[in-house]
PDB file of C-alpha atoms and ligand atoms in Angstrom:
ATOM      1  CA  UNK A 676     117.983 111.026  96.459  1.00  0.00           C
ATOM      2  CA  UNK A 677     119.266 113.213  99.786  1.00  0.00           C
ATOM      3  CA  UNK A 678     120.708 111.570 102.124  1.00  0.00           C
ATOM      4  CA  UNK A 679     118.598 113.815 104.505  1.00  0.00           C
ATOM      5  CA  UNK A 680     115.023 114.373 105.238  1.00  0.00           C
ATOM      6  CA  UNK A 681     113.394 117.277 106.229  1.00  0.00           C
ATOM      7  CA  UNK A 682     111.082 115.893 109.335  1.00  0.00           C
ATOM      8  CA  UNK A 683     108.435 118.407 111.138  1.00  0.00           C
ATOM      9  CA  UNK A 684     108.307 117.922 114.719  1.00  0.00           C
ATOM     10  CA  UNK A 685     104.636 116.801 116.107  1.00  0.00           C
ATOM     11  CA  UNK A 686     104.919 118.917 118.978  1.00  0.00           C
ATOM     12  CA  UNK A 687     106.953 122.673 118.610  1.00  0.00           C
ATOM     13  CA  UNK A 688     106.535 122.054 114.628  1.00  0.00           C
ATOM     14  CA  UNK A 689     109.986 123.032 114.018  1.00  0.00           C
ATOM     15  CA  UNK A 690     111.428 121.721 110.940  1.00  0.00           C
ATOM     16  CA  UNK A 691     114.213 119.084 111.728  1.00  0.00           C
ATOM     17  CA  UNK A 692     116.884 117.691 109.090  1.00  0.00           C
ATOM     18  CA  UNK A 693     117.594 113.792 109.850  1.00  0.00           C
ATOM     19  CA  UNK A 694     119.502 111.565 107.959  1.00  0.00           C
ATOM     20  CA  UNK A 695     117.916 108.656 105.775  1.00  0.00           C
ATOM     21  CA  UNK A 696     119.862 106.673 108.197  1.00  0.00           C
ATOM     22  CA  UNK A 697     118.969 107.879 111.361  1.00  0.00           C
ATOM     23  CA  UNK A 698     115.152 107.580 110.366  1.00  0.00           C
ATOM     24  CA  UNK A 699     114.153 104.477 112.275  1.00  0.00           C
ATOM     25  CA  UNK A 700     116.597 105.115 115.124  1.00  0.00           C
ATOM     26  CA  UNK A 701     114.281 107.237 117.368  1.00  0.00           C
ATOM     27  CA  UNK A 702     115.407 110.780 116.306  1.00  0.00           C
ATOM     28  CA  UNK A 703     114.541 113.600 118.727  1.00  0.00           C
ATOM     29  CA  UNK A 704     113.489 117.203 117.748  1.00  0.00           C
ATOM     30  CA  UNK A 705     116.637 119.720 117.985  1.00  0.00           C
ATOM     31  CA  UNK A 706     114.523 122.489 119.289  1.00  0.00           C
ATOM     32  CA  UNK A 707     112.209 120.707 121.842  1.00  0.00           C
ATOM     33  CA  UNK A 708     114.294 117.318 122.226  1.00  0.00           C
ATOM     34  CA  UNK A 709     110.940 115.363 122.033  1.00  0.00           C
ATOM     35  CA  UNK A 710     110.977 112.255 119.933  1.00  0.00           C
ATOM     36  CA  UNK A 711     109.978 113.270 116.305  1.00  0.00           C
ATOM     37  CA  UNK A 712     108.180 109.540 116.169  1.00  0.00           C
ATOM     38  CA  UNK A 713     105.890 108.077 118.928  1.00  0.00           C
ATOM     39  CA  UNK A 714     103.811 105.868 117.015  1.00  0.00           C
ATOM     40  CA  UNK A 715     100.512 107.846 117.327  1.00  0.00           C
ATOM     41  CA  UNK A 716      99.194 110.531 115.058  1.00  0.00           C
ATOM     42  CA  UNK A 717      99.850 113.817 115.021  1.00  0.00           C
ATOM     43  CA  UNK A 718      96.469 116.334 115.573  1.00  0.00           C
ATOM     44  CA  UNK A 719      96.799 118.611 112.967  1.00  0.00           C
ATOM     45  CA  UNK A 720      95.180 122.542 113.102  1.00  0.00           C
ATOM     46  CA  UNK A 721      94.541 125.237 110.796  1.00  0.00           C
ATOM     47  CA  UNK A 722      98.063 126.747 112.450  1.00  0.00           C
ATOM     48  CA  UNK A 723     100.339 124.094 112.135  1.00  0.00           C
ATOM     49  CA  UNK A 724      98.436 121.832 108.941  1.00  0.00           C
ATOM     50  CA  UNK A 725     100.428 123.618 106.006  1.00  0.00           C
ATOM     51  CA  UNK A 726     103.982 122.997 107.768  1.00  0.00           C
ATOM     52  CA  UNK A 727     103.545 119.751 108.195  1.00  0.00           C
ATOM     53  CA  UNK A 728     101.878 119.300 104.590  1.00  0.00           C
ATOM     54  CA  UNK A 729     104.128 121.446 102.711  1.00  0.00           C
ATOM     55  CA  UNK A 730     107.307 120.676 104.616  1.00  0.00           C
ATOM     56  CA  UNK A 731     108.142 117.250 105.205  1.00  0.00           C
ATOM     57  CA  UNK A 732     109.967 115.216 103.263  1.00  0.00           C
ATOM     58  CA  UNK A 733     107.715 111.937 103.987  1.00  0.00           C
ATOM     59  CA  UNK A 734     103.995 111.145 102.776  1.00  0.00           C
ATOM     60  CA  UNK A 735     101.392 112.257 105.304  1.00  0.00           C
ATOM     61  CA  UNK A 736      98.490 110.841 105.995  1.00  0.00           C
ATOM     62  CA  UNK A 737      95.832 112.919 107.164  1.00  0.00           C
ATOM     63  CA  UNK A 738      92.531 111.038 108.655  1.00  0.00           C
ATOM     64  CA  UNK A 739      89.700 113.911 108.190  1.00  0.00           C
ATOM     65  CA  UNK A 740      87.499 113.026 111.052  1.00  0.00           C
ATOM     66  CA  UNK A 741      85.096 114.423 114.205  1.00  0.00           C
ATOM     67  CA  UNK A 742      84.036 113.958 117.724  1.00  0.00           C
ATOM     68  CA  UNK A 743      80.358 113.323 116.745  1.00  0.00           C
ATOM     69  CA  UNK A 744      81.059 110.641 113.724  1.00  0.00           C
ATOM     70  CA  UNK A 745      80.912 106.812 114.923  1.00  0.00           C
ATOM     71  CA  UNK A 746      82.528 105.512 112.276  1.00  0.00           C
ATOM     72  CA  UNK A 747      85.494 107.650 112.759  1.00  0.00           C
ATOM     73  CA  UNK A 748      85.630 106.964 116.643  1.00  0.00           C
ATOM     74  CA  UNK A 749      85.470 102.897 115.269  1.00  0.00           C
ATOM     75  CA  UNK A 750      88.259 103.192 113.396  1.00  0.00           C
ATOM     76  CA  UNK A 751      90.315 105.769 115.767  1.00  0.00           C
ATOM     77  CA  UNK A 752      92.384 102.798 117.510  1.00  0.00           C
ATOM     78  CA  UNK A 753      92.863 100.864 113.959  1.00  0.00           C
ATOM     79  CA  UNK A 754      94.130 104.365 112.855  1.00  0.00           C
ATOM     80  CA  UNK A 755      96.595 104.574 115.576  1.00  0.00           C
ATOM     81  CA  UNK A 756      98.185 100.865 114.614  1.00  0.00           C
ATOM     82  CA  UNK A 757      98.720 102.123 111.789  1.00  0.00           C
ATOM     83  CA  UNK A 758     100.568 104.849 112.554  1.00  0.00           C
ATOM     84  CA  UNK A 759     102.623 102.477 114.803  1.00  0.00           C
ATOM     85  CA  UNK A 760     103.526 100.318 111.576  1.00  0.00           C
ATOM     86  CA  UNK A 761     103.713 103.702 109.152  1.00  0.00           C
ATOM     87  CA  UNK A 762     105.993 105.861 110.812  1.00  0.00           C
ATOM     88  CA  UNK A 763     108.932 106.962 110.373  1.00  0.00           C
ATOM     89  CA  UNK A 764     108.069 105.725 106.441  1.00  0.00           C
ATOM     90  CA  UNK A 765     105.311 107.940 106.756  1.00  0.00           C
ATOM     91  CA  UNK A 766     103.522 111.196 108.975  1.00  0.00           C
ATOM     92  CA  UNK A 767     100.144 109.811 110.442  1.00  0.00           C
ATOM     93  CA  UNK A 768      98.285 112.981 111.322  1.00  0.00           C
ATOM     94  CA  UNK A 769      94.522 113.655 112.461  1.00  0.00           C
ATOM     95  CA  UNK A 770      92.509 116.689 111.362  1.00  0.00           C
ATOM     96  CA  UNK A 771      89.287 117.343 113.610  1.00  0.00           C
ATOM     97  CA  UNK A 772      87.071 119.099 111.159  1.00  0.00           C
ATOM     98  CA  UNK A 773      85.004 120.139 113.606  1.00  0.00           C
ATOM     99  CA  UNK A 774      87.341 122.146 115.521  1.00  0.00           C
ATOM    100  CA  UNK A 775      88.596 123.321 111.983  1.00  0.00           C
ATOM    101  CA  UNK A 776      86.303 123.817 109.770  1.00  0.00           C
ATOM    102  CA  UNK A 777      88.207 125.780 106.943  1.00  0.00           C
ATOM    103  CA  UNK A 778      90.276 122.631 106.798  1.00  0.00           C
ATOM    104  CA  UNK A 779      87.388 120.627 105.926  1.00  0.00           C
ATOM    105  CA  UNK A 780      85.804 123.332 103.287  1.00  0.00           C
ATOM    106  CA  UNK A 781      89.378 123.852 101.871  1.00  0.00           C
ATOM    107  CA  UNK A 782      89.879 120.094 100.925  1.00  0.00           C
ATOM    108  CA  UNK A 783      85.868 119.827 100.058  1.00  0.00           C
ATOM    109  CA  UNK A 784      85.828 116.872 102.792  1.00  0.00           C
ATOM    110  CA  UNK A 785      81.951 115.675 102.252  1.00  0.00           C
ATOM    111  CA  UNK A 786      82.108 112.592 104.259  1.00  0.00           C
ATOM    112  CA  UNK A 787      84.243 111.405 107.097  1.00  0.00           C
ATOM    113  CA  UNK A 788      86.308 109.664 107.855  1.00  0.00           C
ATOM    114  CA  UNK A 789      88.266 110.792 105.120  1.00  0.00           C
ATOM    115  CA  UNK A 790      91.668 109.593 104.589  1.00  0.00           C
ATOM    116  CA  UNK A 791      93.957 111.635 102.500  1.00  0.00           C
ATOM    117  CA  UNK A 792      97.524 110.679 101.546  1.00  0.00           C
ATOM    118  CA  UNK A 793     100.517 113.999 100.481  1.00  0.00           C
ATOM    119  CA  UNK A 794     103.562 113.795  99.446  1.00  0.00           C
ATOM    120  CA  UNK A 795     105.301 116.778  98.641  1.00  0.00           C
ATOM    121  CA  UNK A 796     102.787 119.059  99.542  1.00  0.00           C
ATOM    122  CA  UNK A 797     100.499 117.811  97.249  1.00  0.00           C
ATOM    123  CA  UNK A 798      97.322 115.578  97.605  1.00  0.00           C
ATOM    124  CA  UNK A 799      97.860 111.820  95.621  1.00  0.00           C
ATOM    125  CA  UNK A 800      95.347 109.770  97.164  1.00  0.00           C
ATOM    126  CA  UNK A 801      91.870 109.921  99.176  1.00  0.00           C
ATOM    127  CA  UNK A 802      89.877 107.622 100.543  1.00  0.00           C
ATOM    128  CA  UNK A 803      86.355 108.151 102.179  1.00  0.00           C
ATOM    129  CA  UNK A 804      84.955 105.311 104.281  1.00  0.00           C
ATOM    130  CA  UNK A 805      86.311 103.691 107.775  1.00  0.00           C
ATOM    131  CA  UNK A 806      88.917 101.015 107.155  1.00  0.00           C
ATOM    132  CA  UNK A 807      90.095  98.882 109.494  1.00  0.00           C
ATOM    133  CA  UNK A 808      94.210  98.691 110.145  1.00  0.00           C
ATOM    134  CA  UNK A 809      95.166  96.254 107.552  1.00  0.00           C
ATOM    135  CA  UNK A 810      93.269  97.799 104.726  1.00  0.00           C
ATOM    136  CA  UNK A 811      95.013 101.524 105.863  1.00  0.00           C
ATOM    137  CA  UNK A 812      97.924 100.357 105.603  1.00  0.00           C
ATOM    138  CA  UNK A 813      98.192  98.230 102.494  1.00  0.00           C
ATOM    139  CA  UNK A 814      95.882 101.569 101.119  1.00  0.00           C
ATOM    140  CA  UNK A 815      98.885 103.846 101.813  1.00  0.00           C
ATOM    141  CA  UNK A 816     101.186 101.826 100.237  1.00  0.00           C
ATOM    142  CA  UNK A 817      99.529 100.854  96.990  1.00  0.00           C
ATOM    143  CA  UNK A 818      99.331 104.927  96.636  1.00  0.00           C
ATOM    144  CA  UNK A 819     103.056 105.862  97.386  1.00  0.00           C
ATOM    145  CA  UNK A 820     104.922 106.753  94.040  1.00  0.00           C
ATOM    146  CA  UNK A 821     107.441 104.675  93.160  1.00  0.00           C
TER     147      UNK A 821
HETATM  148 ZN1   ZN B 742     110.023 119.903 118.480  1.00  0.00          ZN
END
């Protein structure tokens, strides 16, 4: 175990090293200064996707979802409590797969919402089906490796 964590910043998508300990306490971005955490999810595109899959040292969670889709809109404001009680533990990121569809074809996304969980750049978990906040969270846990 490091006692640093590669973190990729939401907004320029530079990729920040912060200390294990430093985690919770509100880090900012060294190239943009904006917090790295805010408690909402992260939108995710077909640009800046594979940094933040491939390059963080936390899980991300990725909610495959689009404008037209009830079910996803329903669970949209569950989604973002979620990310309030995930992060820093965790990247909570949105991919609209409307807006990118090669996103969608490259992870064979057949229904949405979709929730898929990474960790280390690789896929460990999916889940297709709205959930409300409770159930995404205990979800994401029970798939973390131990
Ligand atoms: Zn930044």
């Amino acid at each position: 175990m490091t006692d640093s964590l590669h973190i990729v910043c939401p907004h320029c998508h530079t990729t920040n090293r912060v200390a294990r300990s430093q985690l919770g306490s509100a880090p900012d971005c060294g190239s943009c200064h904006k917090p790295l955490f805010e408690a909402h999810s992260t939108a995710l595109d077909e640009a800046s996707f594979d940094k933040h899959i491939s390059r963080n040292q936390i899980p991300v969670l990725v909610d495959f979802w689009a404008p037209w889709c009830g079910p996803c809109r329903q669970m949209a404001p569950g989604f973002e409590q979620a990310a309030k009680q995930l992060e820093p533990q965790i990247r909570v990121a949105k991919v609209d797969t409307e807006a990118n569809q090669s996103l969608a074809a490259r992870f064979q996304i057949r229904s949405i919402p979709t929730l898929a969980l990474f960790v280390g750049g690789r896929e460990v978990a999916r889940q297709a089906g709205a959930m409300g906040v409770a159930d995404i969270v205990r979800w994401t846990q029970a798939n973390l490796p131990r």
